[in-house]
Short mmCIF file of C-alpha atoms in Angstrom, two decimals:
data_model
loop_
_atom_site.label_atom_id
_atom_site.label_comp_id
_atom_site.label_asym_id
_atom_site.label_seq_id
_atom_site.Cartn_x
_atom_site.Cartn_y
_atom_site.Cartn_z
CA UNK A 145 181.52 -84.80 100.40
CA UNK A 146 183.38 -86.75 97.53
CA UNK A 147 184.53 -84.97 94.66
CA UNK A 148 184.10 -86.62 91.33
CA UNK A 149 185.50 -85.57 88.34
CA UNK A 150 184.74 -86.72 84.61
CA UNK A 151 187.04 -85.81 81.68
CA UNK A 152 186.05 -86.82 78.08
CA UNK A 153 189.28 -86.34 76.06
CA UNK A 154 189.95 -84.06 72.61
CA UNK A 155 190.75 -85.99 69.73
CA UNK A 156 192.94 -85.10 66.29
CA UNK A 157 190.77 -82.35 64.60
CA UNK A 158 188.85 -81.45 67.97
CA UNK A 159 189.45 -79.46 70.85
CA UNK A 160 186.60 -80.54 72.76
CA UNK A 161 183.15 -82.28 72.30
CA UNK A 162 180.20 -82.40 74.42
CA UNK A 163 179.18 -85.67 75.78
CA UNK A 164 175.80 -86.61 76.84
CA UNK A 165 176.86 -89.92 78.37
CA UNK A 166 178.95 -87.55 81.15
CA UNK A 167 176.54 -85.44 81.74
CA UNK A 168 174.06 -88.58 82.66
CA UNK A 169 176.49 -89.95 84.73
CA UNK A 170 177.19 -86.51 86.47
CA UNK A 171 173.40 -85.84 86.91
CA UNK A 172 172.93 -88.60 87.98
CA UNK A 173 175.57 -88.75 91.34
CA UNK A 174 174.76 -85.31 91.82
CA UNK A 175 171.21 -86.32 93.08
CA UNK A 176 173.10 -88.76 95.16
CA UNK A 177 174.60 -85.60 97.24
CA UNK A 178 178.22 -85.99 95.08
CA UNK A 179 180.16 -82.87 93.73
CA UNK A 180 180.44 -83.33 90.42
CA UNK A 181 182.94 -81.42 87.56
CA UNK A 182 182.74 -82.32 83.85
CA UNK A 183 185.60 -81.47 81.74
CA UNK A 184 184.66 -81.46 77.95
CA UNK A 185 188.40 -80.70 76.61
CA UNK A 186 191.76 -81.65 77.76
CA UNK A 187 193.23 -79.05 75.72
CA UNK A 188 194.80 -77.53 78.43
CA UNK A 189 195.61 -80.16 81.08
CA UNK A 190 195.88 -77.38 83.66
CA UNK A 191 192.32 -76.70 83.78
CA UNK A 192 192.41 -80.32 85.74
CA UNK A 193 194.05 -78.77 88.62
CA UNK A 194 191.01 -76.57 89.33
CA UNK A 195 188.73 -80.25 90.48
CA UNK A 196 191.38 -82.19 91.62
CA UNK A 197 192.12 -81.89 95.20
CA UNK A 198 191.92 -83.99 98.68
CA UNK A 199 188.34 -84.85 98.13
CA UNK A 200 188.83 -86.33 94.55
CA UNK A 201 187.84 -89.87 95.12
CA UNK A 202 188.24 -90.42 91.45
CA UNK A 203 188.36 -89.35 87.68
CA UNK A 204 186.56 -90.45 85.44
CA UNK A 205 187.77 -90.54 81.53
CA UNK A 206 184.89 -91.18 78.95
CA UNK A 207 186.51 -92.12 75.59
CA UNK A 208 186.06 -93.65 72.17
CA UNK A 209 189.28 -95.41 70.36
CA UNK A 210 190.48 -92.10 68.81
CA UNK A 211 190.77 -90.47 71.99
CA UNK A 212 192.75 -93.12 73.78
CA UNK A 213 195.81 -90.92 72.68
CA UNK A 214 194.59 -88.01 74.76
CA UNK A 215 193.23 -89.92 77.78
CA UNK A 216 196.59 -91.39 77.94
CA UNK A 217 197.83 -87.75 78.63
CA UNK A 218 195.54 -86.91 81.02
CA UNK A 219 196.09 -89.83 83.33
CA UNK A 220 199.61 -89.25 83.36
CA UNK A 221 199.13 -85.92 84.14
CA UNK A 222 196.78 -86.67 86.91
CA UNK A 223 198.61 -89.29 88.55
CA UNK A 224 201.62 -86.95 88.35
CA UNK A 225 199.70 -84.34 90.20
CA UNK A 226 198.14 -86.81 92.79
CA UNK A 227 199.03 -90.98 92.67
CA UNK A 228 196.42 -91.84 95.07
CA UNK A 229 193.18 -90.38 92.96
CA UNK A 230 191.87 -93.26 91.51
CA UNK A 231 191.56 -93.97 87.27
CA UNK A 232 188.02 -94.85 85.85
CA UNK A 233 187.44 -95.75 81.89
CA UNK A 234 183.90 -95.85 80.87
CA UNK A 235 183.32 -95.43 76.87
CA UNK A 236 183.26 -97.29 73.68
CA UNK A 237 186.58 -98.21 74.30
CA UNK A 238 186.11 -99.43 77.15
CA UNK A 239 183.04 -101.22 76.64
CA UNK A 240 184.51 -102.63 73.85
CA UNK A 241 187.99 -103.62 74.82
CA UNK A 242 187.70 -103.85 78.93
CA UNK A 243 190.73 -105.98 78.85
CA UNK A 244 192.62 -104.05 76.96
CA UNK A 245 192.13 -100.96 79.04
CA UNK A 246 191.98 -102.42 82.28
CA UNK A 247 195.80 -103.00 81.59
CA UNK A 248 197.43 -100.61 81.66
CA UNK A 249 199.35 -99.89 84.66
CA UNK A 250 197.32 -96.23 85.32
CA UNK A 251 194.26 -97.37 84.98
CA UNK A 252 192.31 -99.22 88.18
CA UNK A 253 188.89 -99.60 86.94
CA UNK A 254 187.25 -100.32 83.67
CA UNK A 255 183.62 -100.02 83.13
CA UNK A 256 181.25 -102.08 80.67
CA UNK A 257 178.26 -100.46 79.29
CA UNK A 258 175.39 -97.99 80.92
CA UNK A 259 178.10 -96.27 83.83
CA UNK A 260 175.37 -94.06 85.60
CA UNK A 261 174.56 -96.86 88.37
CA UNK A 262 178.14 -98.49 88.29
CA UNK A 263 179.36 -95.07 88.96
CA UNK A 264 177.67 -94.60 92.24
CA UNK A 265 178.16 -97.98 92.90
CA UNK A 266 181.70 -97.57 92.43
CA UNK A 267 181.85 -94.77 94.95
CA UNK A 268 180.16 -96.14 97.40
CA UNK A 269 183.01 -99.07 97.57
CA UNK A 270 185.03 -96.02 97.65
CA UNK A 271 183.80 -94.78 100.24
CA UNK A 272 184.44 -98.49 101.75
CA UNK A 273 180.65 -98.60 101.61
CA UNK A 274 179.75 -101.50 99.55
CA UNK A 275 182.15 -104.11 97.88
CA UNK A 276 183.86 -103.59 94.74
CA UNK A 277 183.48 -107.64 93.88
CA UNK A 278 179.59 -107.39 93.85
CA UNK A 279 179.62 -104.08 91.46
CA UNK A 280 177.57 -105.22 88.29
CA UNK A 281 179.78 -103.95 84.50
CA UNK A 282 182.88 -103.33 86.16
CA UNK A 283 186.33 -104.78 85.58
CA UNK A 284 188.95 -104.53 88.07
CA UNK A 285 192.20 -105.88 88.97
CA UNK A 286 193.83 -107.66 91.95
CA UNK A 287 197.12 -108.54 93.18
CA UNK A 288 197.97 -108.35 89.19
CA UNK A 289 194.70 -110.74 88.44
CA UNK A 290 191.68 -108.98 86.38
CA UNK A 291 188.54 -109.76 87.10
CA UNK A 292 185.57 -109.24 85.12
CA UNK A 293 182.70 -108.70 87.44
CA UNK A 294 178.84 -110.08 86.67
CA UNK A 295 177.09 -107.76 83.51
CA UNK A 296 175.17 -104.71 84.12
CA UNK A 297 171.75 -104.47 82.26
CA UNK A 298 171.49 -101.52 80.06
CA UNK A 299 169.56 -98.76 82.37
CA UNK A 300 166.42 -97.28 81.53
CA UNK A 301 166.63 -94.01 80.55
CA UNK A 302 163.46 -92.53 81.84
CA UNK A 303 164.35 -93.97 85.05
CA UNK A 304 167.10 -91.34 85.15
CA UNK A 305 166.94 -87.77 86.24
CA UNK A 306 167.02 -85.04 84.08
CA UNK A 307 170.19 -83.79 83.20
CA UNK A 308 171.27 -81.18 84.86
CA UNK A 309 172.47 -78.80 82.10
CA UNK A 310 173.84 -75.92 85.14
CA UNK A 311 176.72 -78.81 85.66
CA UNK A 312 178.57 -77.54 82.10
CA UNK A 313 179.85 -74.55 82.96
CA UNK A 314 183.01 -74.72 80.60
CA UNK A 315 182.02 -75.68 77.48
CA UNK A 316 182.35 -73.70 74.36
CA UNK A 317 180.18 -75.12 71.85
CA UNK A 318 181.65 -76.19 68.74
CA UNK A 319 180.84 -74.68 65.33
CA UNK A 320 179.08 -77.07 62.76
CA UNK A 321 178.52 -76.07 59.39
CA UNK A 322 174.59 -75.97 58.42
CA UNK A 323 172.68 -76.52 55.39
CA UNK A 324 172.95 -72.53 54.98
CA UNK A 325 176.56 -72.89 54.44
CA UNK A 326 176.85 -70.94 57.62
CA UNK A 327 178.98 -71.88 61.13
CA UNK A 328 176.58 -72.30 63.57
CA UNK A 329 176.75 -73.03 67.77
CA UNK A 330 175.59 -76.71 68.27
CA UNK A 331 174.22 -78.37 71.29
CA UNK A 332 173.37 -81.71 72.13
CA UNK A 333 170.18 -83.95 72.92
CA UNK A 334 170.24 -87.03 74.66
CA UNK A 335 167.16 -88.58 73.05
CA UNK A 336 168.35 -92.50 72.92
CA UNK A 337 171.39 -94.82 73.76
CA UNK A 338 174.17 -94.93 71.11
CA UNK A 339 175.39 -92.50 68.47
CA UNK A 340 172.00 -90.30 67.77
#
């Protein structure tokens, strides 16, 4: 069974931050028979070496512009570790700057938009089960040539399972202040696309 692992990067002033689009995407595969690890921090880049092994068939890095910094430190410390596991950028950033991203010399594929059915997709061609050309919202390069391939439609939320909450088993939730004045634990709802 392929091992997949997601990573969404800390940013300045964070340690780590849940994110509801990784835990889609990781609920998702998971009902597709993949093993699935979510990282919410990359405080300590060592905690990588505990889902990276033999069976990683890639990692994914979920990141907005101010965390480009960070995921930039965690690819270099995965390729370090193992130069065959593939790099994946799915995001704001990404969505919003494919070609930008896709250059960079670490990273091999760039995704557009909704990720949850590119994702499988993705792994699939992985696998060397489907074709990476015909993979709607990706961009890719080869033989130093990016392509863009065709535009994914944005998925349907309630066509997608539910999350599968028993897949975060690391996070520590972040303390927000309340009305109250008080610190409180926060989680997260994934109620709609975009910023809620």
């Amino acid at each position: 069974m392929s091992n997949i692992l997601f990573i969404n990067p800390c940013y300045e002033g964070s340690t780590s931050d849940f994110s509801c689009g990784l835990l889609s995407i990781g609920s998702y595969l998971e009902t597709k028979g993949y093993k699935i690890n979510l990282l919410f921090s990359s405080e300590n880049l060592e905690d990588i070496d505990l889902y990276l092994d033999e069976k990683t068939i890639y990692i994914g890095i979920s990141a907005m512009t101010v965390q480009i910094p960070e995921a930039l430190k965690v690819i270099k410390y995965v390729k370090e570790k193992n130069k065959k596991v593939k790099i994946v950028f799915g995001g704001y950033h990404s969505t919003l700057f494919p070609e930008q991203t896709i250059k960079h010399e670490m990273v091999d594929f760039a995704i557009v938009g909704d990720a949850e059915e590119t994702c499988l997709e993705l792994t699939k061609a992985l696998e060397g089960k489907k074709e990476i050309k015909d993979i709607k919202g990706l961009v890719w390069k080869k033989d130093g040539k990016i392509i863009f391939n065709e535009k994914r439609d944005f998925t349907n939320n309630l066509e997608l399972p539910r999350m599968n909450y028993s897949l975060i088993h690391d996070y520590k939730p972040i303390k927000r202040v309340a009305e109250s004045g008080n610190k409180v634990n926060t989680g997260v709802v994934y109620s709609a696309k975009g910023c809620p």
